[in-house]
Amino acid sequence: MGPGWGRPVRWSVGRSPTAGPVDRRPHDRSSPLSPTADDVAALPGDTALRNAAAERARAAGLPSPDVEEWRYSRIDELDLDRYAPVLAAPDGAASAASAPTAGDPEDEWAAVVTVVDGWVASIDVRDPAVTVTTDGAGAGSVLGDAPDALVDWAIALAPAAVTVSVDRGVTVAAPVLVRTIATVARGLSAPRLAVSVGEDAELTVVEQQSATVDDALVLPVVELDVATRGRLAHTAIQRLPVGMWQIGSVTARVGQESRLVSAHAALGGEYARLRTDCRLEGRGASGDLLAAYFGEGDQTLDFRTFQDHVAPDTHSDLLFKGAVGGRSRSIYTGLITVRPTARGTNAYQTNRNLKLSDEAWAESVPNLEIQNNDVRCSHASTVGPIDVDQRFYLESRGVPPQVAERLVVSGFFAEVLARFPAPAPVLAEVADAIADRLDRQVGAGVAS
Amino acid sequence: MTAELVIEGLRAEVEGREILRGVDLTVRAGEVHAVMGPNGAGKSTLSHVLMGRPGYRVTGGTVTLDGVDLLALPTWERARAGLFLVMQYPTEVPGVSLLDSLTAALDGTGRDVSELPALMAAEAERIGFDERFLDRPLNVDLSGGEKKRNETLQLGVLAPRFAVLDELDSGLDVDALRACARRVEAATEEGLGVLCITHYTRVLHELHADRVHILVRGEIRDSGGPELADRLEEDGYAAWLRPEDEVASGPRPVDVFGSTTMADLDPTPEDPFGPGPFAAD
């Protein structure tokens, strides 16, 4: 296979992204990009670093949907001028920080960090084995150069970078909770999180992403660093209101014989996108990437994944499962790269999509780029309606059609949620949110 | 009045091809009827049509269960009217547990679902179905034999009035077949009527069939007592074939990339017993 993106294999059902009546806000590409230099200077921390990132972002401009990584995206609808950076900790931050958290008896979390509009509102460390800092130490080392202008804007505008770390040899029993909340209407916020797991250490992190407003832009940047024989379980639950825009990135560096599981549940947002880069840099490193997503109404849920096998004997397993109802859309494009140095690689990539309405649309584009012959790779991708045979099987036992459909779709998600490395109450909340969507979808005539 | 499953003049087609050409059968409560026939005779089609599987079109005839017009009902209501299908190839349903599916199957029927776990465990023990399989998603990662035990377990739990067994014996070893057959037979003593669709006489000996019907090219060509199966064992189907059958029973078109499902293909690839003495050439 040659360099670049290789040959895309594509399955597509429903309307194409260019053919349908998409709500496109007017956008003048020649207008100066907000935020301004004054905005950047007003933020705490390393102004030089911010300015450099802002300069790069301005110079690069917003990505074009002509670029493979942004194909089918709604980036050409994004009008940065519409949003204003949140330049001071919002007044409501304290009250938002005290809002109740799912499944939160005190001892269930090793630490709870609340970030409001990118500003750290509270840090509550309950297990001294966990260290939480906000000075930005360690942030950027996994990310390296920003992949696009949105990430550079996030670097320029993040008021703080939360770093959660655990020292070598330490196993933290309870998970760490990081809550990010957007509270300013038409605000642009960039919560930054870096997780660092030392040698032989073990940590579980849960992110809960939410908003109290329905119209804001969030640019989350997450870095995950797992040292030799470390173990990190990371789960992000995105439950934004449906008017929100979110363009996020997760970048992971997985060291020798270490193991990462990074899971994402995407439920909200008008346009919610996540780019995941998983670099397996140490021999024997393992990285599992999981996602469950469920679009409805006019939502677009967009996922780009990069499984990058750098070292020998590395293992990656990706399972992304989603459903689209209403007029919603989902995009999955993923690339497995096996570098010449990565002999003995095992890499798997599976994306399955359920199309619950005629007007819903899902795109799935798996790609392989293999530069070493001693590898085992596979990819699978499907887009289709609820399986008629599964439905018939349940109906033949006496299960009414709508209930059968619900069982099949719930089961479809249960298969991936069972692998999410998050506490049961967090997963129950996701399952409930999926059930709510099923109520609406089944009511909207899935059974027809 | 004894409960009856009455099939009269049933005609059905698949993708425009007529498979059933007028089937007449009456099964009464507690009776075991066998339907035997060569490959392509329409045996599996009959079971699918009775349960209302999508893709099968009824073009004539009636099916009634105690006078209730089954063909007018959607699949789930046929099940609730008392019909059960043991599938030849039970479908895997990822992420859906047996308990959840049976709970949904009994919801609204007036039966107490709180006793389901205990009932499932008792049924599992009766047929030697490993209890740890009860927590698996439906049929996922089960062997062919375990899938049939799972079907039989559900039959035991749901306690239907009539059961269609579509090749119960395929994929089952001798012990499993005996266990499943005994369970079905016990149900017949409590009034279950059985329509057993099969290639082989072995399951009939286990189930003690009352009546045997020979299905060829979509029609019942003969009916009789158990001795009919013995005659088949010795002579094959030749006595019931007509000249026009030769043309019709040529190689079946199999589109591996099309909508053909495994359920349409027999003999089964997982069948450990080979094509058997009655398979068509």
XYZ file of C-alpha atoms in Angstrom:
729
model
C 0.000 0.000 0.000
C 1.406 3.372 -0.957
C 1.788 6.441 1.209
C -1.091 8.689 2.135
C -4.576 7.497 2.798
C -4.440 4.317 0.793
C -7.497 3.219 -1.057
C -10.679 4.110 0.739
C -13.330 1.440 0.986
C -16.671 3.074 1.384
C -20.158 2.086 2.328
C -22.744 4.757 2.196
C -26.491 4.705 2.511
C -28.932 7.535 2.214
C -28.467 11.045 1.035
C -25.030 12.333 0.239
C -23.690 15.171 2.351
C -23.922 17.584 -0.545
C -27.330 16.616 -1.858
C -29.529 17.161 1.158
C -31.107 20.326 2.503
C -28.408 21.148 5.056
C -28.870 24.262 7.130
C -25.836 26.318 6.196
C -25.232 29.508 8.037
C -23.801 32.293 5.893
C -20.081 32.501 6.324
C -17.759 35.023 4.784
C -14.394 33.348 4.499
C -12.615 36.677 4.129
C -13.679 38.011 7.532
C -10.954 38.232 10.191
C -10.935 35.249 12.448
C -11.952 35.882 15.996
C -10.489 35.737 18.643
C -8.185 38.739 18.592
C -4.648 39.211 19.893
C -6.068 41.142 22.840
C -8.209 38.174 23.737
C -5.176 35.946 23.766
C -3.118 38.412 25.828
C -5.875 38.638 28.445
C -5.517 34.977 29.379
C -3.224 33.709 32.150
C -0.073 31.727 31.566
C 2.420 31.610 28.725
C 1.395 34.374 26.338
C 4.195 33.586 23.889
C 2.950 30.036 23.500
C -0.598 31.255 23.040
C 0.421 33.854 20.497
C 2.422 31.324 18.532
C -0.552 28.978 18.418
C -2.930 31.774 17.456
C -0.538 32.839 14.703
C -0.397 29.313 13.343
C -4.177 29.049 13.493
C -4.660 32.352 11.680
C -2.091 31.458 9.061
C -3.602 28.040 8.450
C -7.212 29.215 8.442
C -10.028 26.817 9.073
C -9.610 23.398 7.512
C -11.207 22.719 4.178
C -13.692 19.895 3.703
C -11.623 19.016 0.649
C -8.995 17.600 2.988
C -9.565 13.905 3.704
C -9.690 14.376 7.472
C -12.475 16.925 7.122
C -14.388 15.359 4.266
C -18.130 15.114 5.024
C -17.596 17.412 8.047
C -19.534 20.617 8.600
C -16.399 22.684 9.058
C -17.470 24.995 6.228
C -20.492 25.964 8.335
C -18.332 27.026 11.264
C -18.232 30.765 11.798
C -15.687 31.501 14.513
C -16.828 35.137 14.646
C -20.098 33.924 15.982
C -18.451 32.863 19.242
C -16.531 34.925 21.812
C -13.716 33.419 23.898
C -14.572 33.162 27.580
C -11.799 35.418 28.924
C -12.556 35.217 32.635
C -13.902 32.562 34.946
C -17.665 32.847 34.573
C -19.727 33.917 37.607
C -21.771 30.769 37.607
C -18.713 28.558 37.795
C -18.913 27.903 41.511
C -22.544 26.889 41.416
C -21.967 24.746 38.365
C -19.100 23.112 40.197
C -21.341 22.164 43.068
C -23.959 20.602 40.811
C -24.592 16.966 41.659
C -22.651 14.359 39.778
C -23.938 11.035 38.564
C -23.208 8.218 40.952
C -21.349 10.391 43.401
C -21.189 9.116 46.880
C -17.928 10.663 48.134
C -15.738 7.616 47.925
C -16.570 6.667 44.350
C -14.053 9.050 42.864
C -10.371 9.415 43.623
C -10.637 13.039 42.537
C -13.259 15.330 41.040
C -12.166 18.201 38.822
C -14.682 20.656 37.435
C -13.839 22.877 34.504
C -16.328 25.580 33.525
C -15.926 27.207 30.122
C -12.317 26.059 30.148
C -11.637 27.597 33.584
C -10.860 25.355 36.509
C -13.717 25.831 38.962
C -12.861 23.235 41.565
C -10.402 20.458 42.311
C -11.263 17.903 44.939
C -8.560 15.269 45.395
C -9.709 12.482 47.692
C -6.968 9.943 47.058
C -3.453 11.354 47.625
C -2.084 8.934 45.032
C -3.563 11.253 42.404
C -1.918 14.560 41.595
C -3.888 17.303 39.873
C -2.129 20.462 38.651
C -3.277 23.345 36.511
C 0.020 24.997 35.572
C 0.146 23.281 32.227
C 3.105 21.090 33.133
C 3.194 18.157 30.773
C 0.548 19.545 28.464
C 1.584 19.472 24.830
C 4.219 16.761 25.124
C 1.924 14.060 23.736
C 0.115 16.338 21.321
C 3.208 17.676 19.601
C 2.293 19.882 16.663
C -1.401 20.637 16.487
C -3.028 18.703 13.647
C -5.197 21.636 12.584
C -6.197 25.236 13.320
C -8.957 24.225 15.743
C -6.456 22.538 18.046
C -4.146 25.556 17.738
C -7.035 27.819 18.684
C -7.645 25.601 21.686
C -3.986 25.918 22.717
C -4.188 29.672 22.278
C -7.386 30.049 24.274
C -7.369 27.377 26.983
C -7.185 29.310 30.290
C -5.600 26.317 31.974
C -4.457 22.808 31.291
C -5.529 20.317 33.917
C -2.939 17.617 34.425
C -3.962 14.445 36.238
C -1.041 12.205 37.057
C -0.234 9.107 39.002
C 3.314 8.191 39.988
C 5.139 5.042 38.970
C 4.016 1.843 40.565
C 0.807 3.257 42.009
C -2.609 1.784 41.315
C -5.448 4.202 41.925
C -8.485 2.158 42.818
C -11.262 4.675 42.238
C -11.682 6.602 38.993
C -10.928 10.290 38.553
C -13.833 12.406 37.349
C -13.251 15.428 35.137
C -16.377 17.452 34.416
C -16.338 20.069 31.700
C -19.317 22.393 31.481
C -20.038 25.177 29.022
C -22.174 27.926 30.563
C -21.725 31.013 28.376
C -24.031 31.446 25.420
C -22.073 31.932 22.208
C -18.908 31.345 24.199
C -15.837 29.692 22.787
C -14.104 27.553 25.374
C -11.194 25.175 25.265
C -10.906 22.764 28.181
C -7.505 21.107 28.181
C -6.726 17.890 29.970
C -3.525 15.907 30.183
C -3.430 12.518 31.875
C -0.090 11.017 32.763
C 0.269 7.463 34.036
C 3.706 6.536 35.354
C 5.555 3.265 34.914
C 3.605 0.297 36.295
C 0.863 2.662 37.440
C -2.846 2.261 36.843
C -5.562 4.881 36.558
C -9.143 5.259 35.396
C -10.424 8.629 34.196
C -14.002 9.567 33.370
C -14.832 12.792 31.546
C -18.354 14.166 31.578
C -18.955 16.855 28.985
C -22.067 18.992 29.340
C -23.416 22.515 28.899
C -26.059 24.694 30.469
C -26.485 26.666 27.250
C -27.577 25.499 23.838
C -25.337 27.614 21.621
C -21.620 27.587 22.254
C -18.427 26.179 20.769
C -16.197 23.853 22.762
C -12.737 22.802 21.609
C -11.583 20.126 24.086
C -7.997 18.954 23.826
C -7.086 15.793 25.714
C -3.670 14.162 25.946
C -3.129 10.694 27.361
C 0.351 9.487 28.245
C 0.902 5.928 29.428
C 4.434 4.998 30.471
C 5.998 1.532 30.428
C 3.642 -1.167 31.730
C 1.169 1.507 32.767
C -2.575 1.100 32.407
C -5.015 3.838 31.613
C -8.758 3.520 31.199
C -10.312 6.674 29.773
C -13.992 7.274 29.104
C -15.569 10.489 27.857
C -19.328 10.931 27.981
C -20.500 13.755 25.751
C -24.020 14.904 26.621
C -24.184 18.405 25.195
C -27.479 20.110 24.365
C -28.412 19.702 20.719
C -27.511 23.234 19.595
C -23.875 22.990 20.676
C -20.826 22.677 18.510
C -17.857 20.683 19.731
C -14.656 19.904 17.899
C -12.393 17.849 20.102
C -9.215 15.875 19.987
C -7.776 13.043 22.028
C -4.124 12.205 21.482
C -2.552 9.226 23.170
C 1.001 7.977 23.497
C 1.207 4.391 24.684
C 4.549 3.078 25.949
C 6.203 -0.285 26.169
C 3.885 -3.108 27.302
C 1.389 -0.557 28.489
C -2.290 -0.580 27.849
C -4.784 2.125 26.997
C -8.537 1.835 26.613
C -10.142 5.065 25.462
C -13.922 5.116 25.107
C -16.269 7.817 23.959
C -20.048 8.111 24.147
C -21.348 10.861 21.878
C -24.962 11.784 22.359
C -25.412 15.541 22.076
C -24.394 18.493 19.964
C -25.580 19.914 16.689
C -22.152 19.117 15.349
C -19.880 17.100 17.597
C -16.598 15.848 16.307
C -13.806 13.886 17.881
C -10.420 13.185 16.412
C -8.536 10.395 18.165
C -4.842 9.774 17.603
C -3.456 6.693 19.298
C 0.288 6.243 18.913
C 1.616 2.888 20.014
C 5.231 3.870 20.611
C 6.578 1.157 22.882
C 7.063 -2.517 22.067
C 4.037 -4.548 23.079
C 1.860 -1.477 23.638
C -1.884 -1.971 23.335
C -4.573 0.584 22.556
C -8.306 -0.091 22.381
C -10.561 2.639 21.041
C -14.294 2.393 21.626
C -17.235 4.611 20.815
C -21.001 4.579 21.048
C -22.955 7.369 19.357
C -26.598 8.046 18.693
C -27.735 10.946 16.539
C -31.263 12.257 16.173
C -32.951 15.355 14.773
C -30.415 17.323 12.710
C -27.334 16.272 14.648
C -24.043 15.448 12.997
C -21.632 13.200 14.897
C -18.191 12.994 13.359
C -15.302 10.689 14.256
C -11.789 10.458 12.894
C -9.435 7.873 14.247
C -5.745 7.170 13.748
C -4.290 3.923 15.036
C -0.588 4.501 14.587
C 1.605 1.451 15.093
C 5.140 2.704 15.568
C 6.717 -0.074 17.645
C 6.852 -3.846 17.085
C 4.347 -6.278 18.604
C 1.760 -3.603 19.193
C -1.946 -4.285 19.334
C -4.895 -2.047 18.598
C -8.583 -2.842 18.545
C -11.172 -0.289 17.538
C -14.931 -0.725 17.843
C -17.171 2.242 17.010
C -20.911 1.621 16.977
C -23.546 4.198 16.249
C -27.148 4.781 15.340
C -28.634 7.627 13.340
C -32.293 8.564 13.450
C -34.320 11.523 12.188
C -32.259 13.549 9.706
C -29.067 13.038 11.682
C -25.741 12.114 10.185
C -22.666 10.303 11.343
C -19.242 10.136 9.836
C -16.569 7.656 10.674
C -13.226 7.647 8.957
C -10.349 5.723 10.401
C -6.806 4.991 9.418
C -4.614 2.177 10.659
C -0.962 2.948 9.992
C 1.640 0.260 10.450
C 5.101 1.789 10.264
C 8.047 -0.121 8.799
C 9.326 -0.601 12.362
C 6.082 -2.140 13.622
C 6.474 -5.805 12.730
C 4.200 -8.175 14.612
C 1.365 -5.667 14.670
C -2.212 -6.743 15.317
C -4.672 -4.052 14.304
C -8.424 -4.272 14.090
C -10.982 -1.671 13.173
C -14.739 -2.163 13.182
C -17.388 0.473 12.579
C -21.053 -0.474 12.601
C -23.899 1.910 11.957
C -27.624 1.481 12.357
C -29.747 3.665 10.154
C -33.066 4.172 11.903
C -34.805 6.433 9.417
C -34.864 7.005 5.686
C -33.484 10.497 6.033
C -30.632 9.597 8.353
C -27.234 9.162 6.804
C -24.053 7.441 7.887
C -20.681 7.443 6.200
C -18.046 4.888 7.103
C -14.587 4.929 5.579
C -11.997 2.552 7.011
C -8.444 2.765 5.704
C -5.252 0.797 6.073
C -1.715 1.883 5.401
C 0.635 -1.001 5.994
C 4.391 -0.607 5.645
C 5.460 -3.906 7.174
C 4.567 -7.392 5.977
C 4.536 -9.144 9.339
C 1.156 -7.864 10.495
C -2.410 -8.948 11.083
C -4.908 -6.264 10.219
C -8.594 -6.270 9.545
C -11.276 -3.710 9.110
C -15.025 -4.016 8.852
C -17.642 -1.431 8.235
C -21.405 -1.581 7.890
C -24.270 0.844 7.467
C -27.760 -0.574 7.491
C -31.168 -0.763 9.091
C -32.080 -2.888 12.095
C -31.343 -6.512 11.253
C -34.594 -8.125 10.068
C -33.549 -11.583 11.162
C -32.819 -10.416 14.703
C -36.153 -8.645 14.800
C -37.980 -11.684 13.468
C -36.300 -13.956 15.983
C -37.557 -11.873 18.897
C -40.996 -11.418 17.347
C -41.280 -15.179 16.867
C -41.044 -15.477 20.667
C -43.956 -13.081 21.111
C -42.080 -9.803 21.468
C -44.022 -6.891 19.890
C -42.169 -5.202 16.973
C -41.357 -1.924 18.722
C -40.075 -3.743 21.776
C -38.061 -6.071 19.553
C -36.489 -3.093 17.809
C -35.613 -1.521 21.112
C -34.047 -4.737 22.316
C -32.019 -5.108 19.137
C -30.766 -1.506 19.218
C -30.082 -1.613 22.964
C -28.217 -4.861 22.418
C -26.276 -3.299 19.559
C -24.992 -0.665 21.987
C -24.690 -3.043 24.946
C -22.045 -4.948 23.032
C -19.728 -1.928 22.938
C -20.782 -0.362 26.251
C -19.864 -3.629 27.977
C -16.268 -2.857 27.050
C -16.346 0.732 28.336
C -13.942 0.969 31.283
C -16.198 3.220 33.358
C -18.134 2.695 36.606
C -21.570 1.133 36.275
C -23.552 4.273 37.252
C -21.835 6.240 34.479
C -22.680 3.559 31.945
C -26.227 3.296 33.253
C -26.605 6.992 32.536
C -25.480 6.419 28.956
C -27.835 3.467 28.581
C -30.679 5.632 29.890
C -29.846 8.375 27.424
C -29.880 5.809 24.625
C -33.232 4.529 25.886
C -34.613 8.092 25.794
C -33.528 8.409 22.195
C -35.097 5.065 21.382
C -38.365 6.261 22.898
C -38.329 9.185 20.512
C -37.109 7.204 17.508
C -39.544 4.331 17.929
C -42.313 6.879 18.425
C -41.176 8.591 15.242
C -41.879 5.473 13.249
C -38.827 3.233 13.291
C -41.252 0.360 13.289
C -42.655 1.234 9.886
C -63.153 -29.271 21.928
C -59.570 -30.294 21.271
C -57.261 -27.512 20.161
C -56.276 -27.694 16.512
C -53.727 -26.210 14.170
C -55.358 -26.422 10.760
C -53.488 -25.731 7.525
C -55.671 -25.733 4.427
C -54.624 -25.263 0.819
C -51.583 -23.229 1.867
C -49.714 -21.727 -1.076
C -46.679 -19.491 -0.755
C -43.880 -18.078 -2.842
C -40.412 -16.706 -2.277
C -39.080 -14.060 -4.666
C -41.841 -14.870 -7.120
C -41.132 -18.620 -7.090
C -43.972 -20.804 -5.854
C -42.688 -23.130 -3.132
C -45.836 -24.335 -1.386
C -48.539 -25.502 -3.791
C -51.449 -26.236 -1.519
C -50.546 -27.860 1.809
C -53.246 -29.452 3.971
C -52.443 -30.560 7.512
C -54.276 -30.745 10.818
C -52.423 -31.151 14.109
C -54.440 -31.668 17.270
C -53.333 -30.970 20.809
C -50.935 -33.621 22.074
C -50.202 -35.029 18.615
C -46.812 -35.230 16.947
C -46.834 -34.873 13.167
C -43.749 -35.254 11.048
C -43.259 -33.551 7.722
C -40.561 -35.234 5.678
C -39.375 -34.518 2.200
C -36.393 -34.243 -0.100
C -34.295 -31.108 -0.358
C -36.199 -28.257 -1.896
C -39.603 -29.761 -1.105
C -40.568 -26.653 0.868
C -40.158 -27.952 4.420
C -38.371 -24.913 5.819
C -40.593 -22.605 3.799
C -43.592 -24.154 5.530
C -42.142 -23.372 8.950
C -41.264 -19.793 7.952
C -44.654 -19.139 6.425
C -46.423 -20.412 9.531
C -44.441 -17.967 11.692
C -44.703 -15.083 9.190
C -41.040 -14.586 8.335
C -40.442 -11.559 6.070
C -39.728 -12.483 2.465
C -42.345 -15.236 2.213
C -45.597 -14.376 0.460
C -48.760 -16.357 1.081
C -50.755 -16.642 -2.146
C -53.581 -18.831 -0.962
C -55.061 -20.982 1.758
C -55.633 -20.577 5.484
C -53.937 -21.421 8.765
C -56.000 -21.380 11.924
C -55.158 -22.088 15.548
C -58.356 -22.909 17.399
C -60.244 -21.007 14.758
C -58.026 -17.937 14.975
C -56.800 -16.862 11.551
C -53.012 -16.926 12.090
C -52.149 -15.559 8.658
C -53.967 -12.324 9.515
C -51.746 -11.810 12.568
C -48.252 -10.331 12.747
C -45.549 -12.739 13.893
C -45.557 -11.721 17.545
C -49.292 -12.190 17.840
C -49.040 -15.650 16.267
C -46.552 -16.445 19.026
C -48.895 -15.082 21.645
C -51.756 -17.072 20.135
C -49.707 -20.147 21.063
C -47.441 -20.925 18.100
C -43.723 -21.505 18.606
C -40.973 -22.099 16.074
C -37.788 -23.929 16.924
C -35.576 -22.454 14.235
C -33.191 -24.508 12.178
C -30.612 -21.740 12.476
C -31.445 -19.640 15.529
C -30.396 -16.041 14.950
C -27.672 -14.463 17.046
C -28.914 -11.281 18.702
C -25.866 -9.467 20.133
C -26.254 -7.721 23.459
C -29.759 -9.076 24.177
C -30.061 -11.534 27.028
C -32.350 -14.544 27.135
C -33.971 -13.141 30.271
C -34.710 -9.779 28.645
C -36.170 -11.385 25.540
C -38.362 -13.791 27.491
C -39.470 -10.982 29.811
C -40.520 -8.979 26.751
C -42.179 -12.053 25.252
C -44.323 -12.543 28.362
C -44.997 -8.872 29.089
C -48.717 -8.262 28.969
C -49.633 -11.950 28.850
C -50.597 -12.055 32.517
C -47.783 -14.446 33.387
C -45.557 -13.629 36.347
C -42.148 -12.690 34.951
C -40.563 -12.588 38.398
C -40.392 -16.383 38.278
C -38.566 -16.397 34.955
C -34.997 -16.801 36.276
C -36.002 -19.813 38.366
C -38.024 -21.250 35.491
C -35.122 -20.766 33.072
C -32.747 -22.500 35.465
C -35.138 -25.420 35.913
C -35.654 -25.790 32.152
C -31.903 -25.559 31.560
C -31.315 -28.393 33.986
C -33.974 -30.575 32.379
C -32.227 -30.512 29.009
C -28.630 -30.229 30.172
C -28.172 -26.653 28.980
C -25.174 -25.215 30.797
C -26.446 -22.503 33.148
C -23.592 -20.153 32.296
C -25.036 -19.929 28.774
C -28.143 -18.323 30.262
C -26.216 -15.054 30.663
C -24.896 -15.023 27.103
C -26.462 -12.737 24.543
C -29.028 -14.730 22.553
C -27.332 -17.521 20.609
C -24.039 -15.598 20.470
C -21.028 -17.907 20.551
C -23.208 -20.958 21.108
C -22.492 -24.179 19.191
C -25.183 -25.496 16.861
C -26.242 -27.992 19.521
C -26.407 -25.395 22.293
C -28.546 -23.180 20.085
C -31.070 -26.011 19.738
C -31.064 -26.567 23.475
C -31.627 -22.838 23.880
C -34.621 -23.068 21.538
C -35.980 -26.022 23.460
C -35.474 -24.157 26.738
C -37.533 -21.260 25.400
C -40.225 -23.677 24.292
C -40.317 -25.016 27.842
C -40.554 -21.549 29.359
C -43.074 -20.069 26.935
C -45.267 -23.208 27.001
C -46.866 -22.740 23.564
C -49.838 -24.778 22.346
C -48.294 -25.742 19.037
C -44.627 -25.965 18.133
C -43.024 -26.216 14.723
C -39.644 -27.916 15.002
C -37.592 -27.021 11.936
C -34.823 -29.621 11.763
C -34.506 -29.891 15.514
C -32.017 -32.688 14.977
C -29.539 -30.818 12.794
C -26.400 -29.952 14.699
C -27.415 -31.999 17.724
C -25.436 -34.932 19.033
C -27.244 -38.044 20.206
C -27.435 -37.015 23.865
C -28.594 -33.490 23.106
C -31.220 -34.736 20.667
C -32.536 -37.148 23.257
C -32.660 -34.449 25.940
C -34.465 -31.989 23.680
C -36.833 -34.624 22.306
C -37.749 -35.782 25.806
C -38.533 -32.233 26.809
C -40.776 -31.761 23.779
C -42.421 -35.098 24.370
C -43.146 -34.178 27.980
C -44.808 -31.028 26.687
C -46.963 -33.079 24.305
C -48.232 -35.033 27.290
C -49.499 -31.727 28.598
C -51.207 -30.997 25.317
C -48.541 -29.486 23.056
C -49.168 -30.202 19.398
C -45.991 -30.672 17.343
C -45.180 -30.286 13.680
C -41.733 -31.785 13.266
C -39.961 -30.961 10.031
C -37.053 -33.245 9.403
C -34.852 -35.190 7.035
C -34.290 -38.061 9.390
C -36.333 -40.737 11.068
C -34.163 -40.694 14.169
C -35.877 -37.661 15.689
C -39.245 -39.310 14.981
C -38.274 -42.362 16.961
C -37.289 -40.090 19.842
C -40.483 -38.086 19.552
C -42.819 -40.986 18.716
C -44.590 -39.362 15.808
C -48.273 -40.115 15.461
C -48.481 -39.134 11.813
C -45.980 -38.816 9.013
C -46.522 -36.628 5.947
C -44.485 -36.744 2.783
C -43.922 -33.279 1.323
C -42.719 -33.166 -2.259
C -42.537 -30.074 -4.410
C -44.716 -28.054 -2.108
C -47.532 -30.526 -1.637
C -48.343 -33.359 0.761
C -48.149 -36.473 -1.422
C -48.887 -38.997 1.300
C -49.817 -39.266 4.948
C -49.775 -42.221 7.287
C -48.666 -43.669 10.578
C -45.082 -44.131 11.784
C -44.700 -47.027 9.368
C -44.487 -44.507 6.559
C -41.174 -43.295 7.946
C -39.902 -46.855 8.033
C -40.882 -47.309 4.396
C -38.980 -44.139 3.572
C -35.955 -45.432 5.404
C -35.837 -48.414 3.091
C -36.985 -47.098 -0.254
C -36.358 -43.346 -0.241
C -38.686 -40.865 -1.881
C -38.811 -42.539 -5.284
C -42.339 -43.825 -4.768
C -43.650 -40.287 -4.264
C -41.763 -38.527 -7.040
C -43.439 -37.644 -10.343
C -41.763 -37.037 -13.683
C -42.245 -33.269 -13.478
C -40.379 -33.180 -10.134
C -37.106 -34.006 -11.850
C -37.079 -30.685 -13.633
C -38.127 -28.775 -10.569
C -35.631 -30.382 -8.242
C -32.544 -29.420 -10.214
C -29.687 -27.541 -8.579
C -31.059 -24.763 -6.397
C -29.878 -21.311 -7.284
C -27.729 -20.026 -4.487
C -26.692 -16.396 -4.592
C -23.978 -16.117 -1.982
C -24.012 -12.329 -2.176
C -27.757 -11.938 -2.339
C -30.543 -12.114 0.161
C -30.440 -15.887 0.476
C -30.006 -16.754 4.135
C -28.551 -19.857 5.667
C -32.081 -20.836 6.539
C -32.735 -21.473 2.862
C -29.809 -23.784 2.374
C -29.879 -27.435 3.179
C -28.391 -29.868 3.833
C -26.733 -27.900 6.562
C -23.010 -27.353 6.550
C -22.906 -27.999 10.287
C -24.963 -31.169 10.043
C -22.767 -33.930 11.481
C -24.873 -36.705 9.987
C -24.306 -36.119 6.303
C -27.083 -35.883 3.739
C -28.953 -38.885 5.161
C -30.786 -41.683 3.371
C -33.593 -39.522 2.013
C -31.681 -36.686 0.463
C -32.469 -36.063 -3.164
C -29.722 -36.826 -5.621
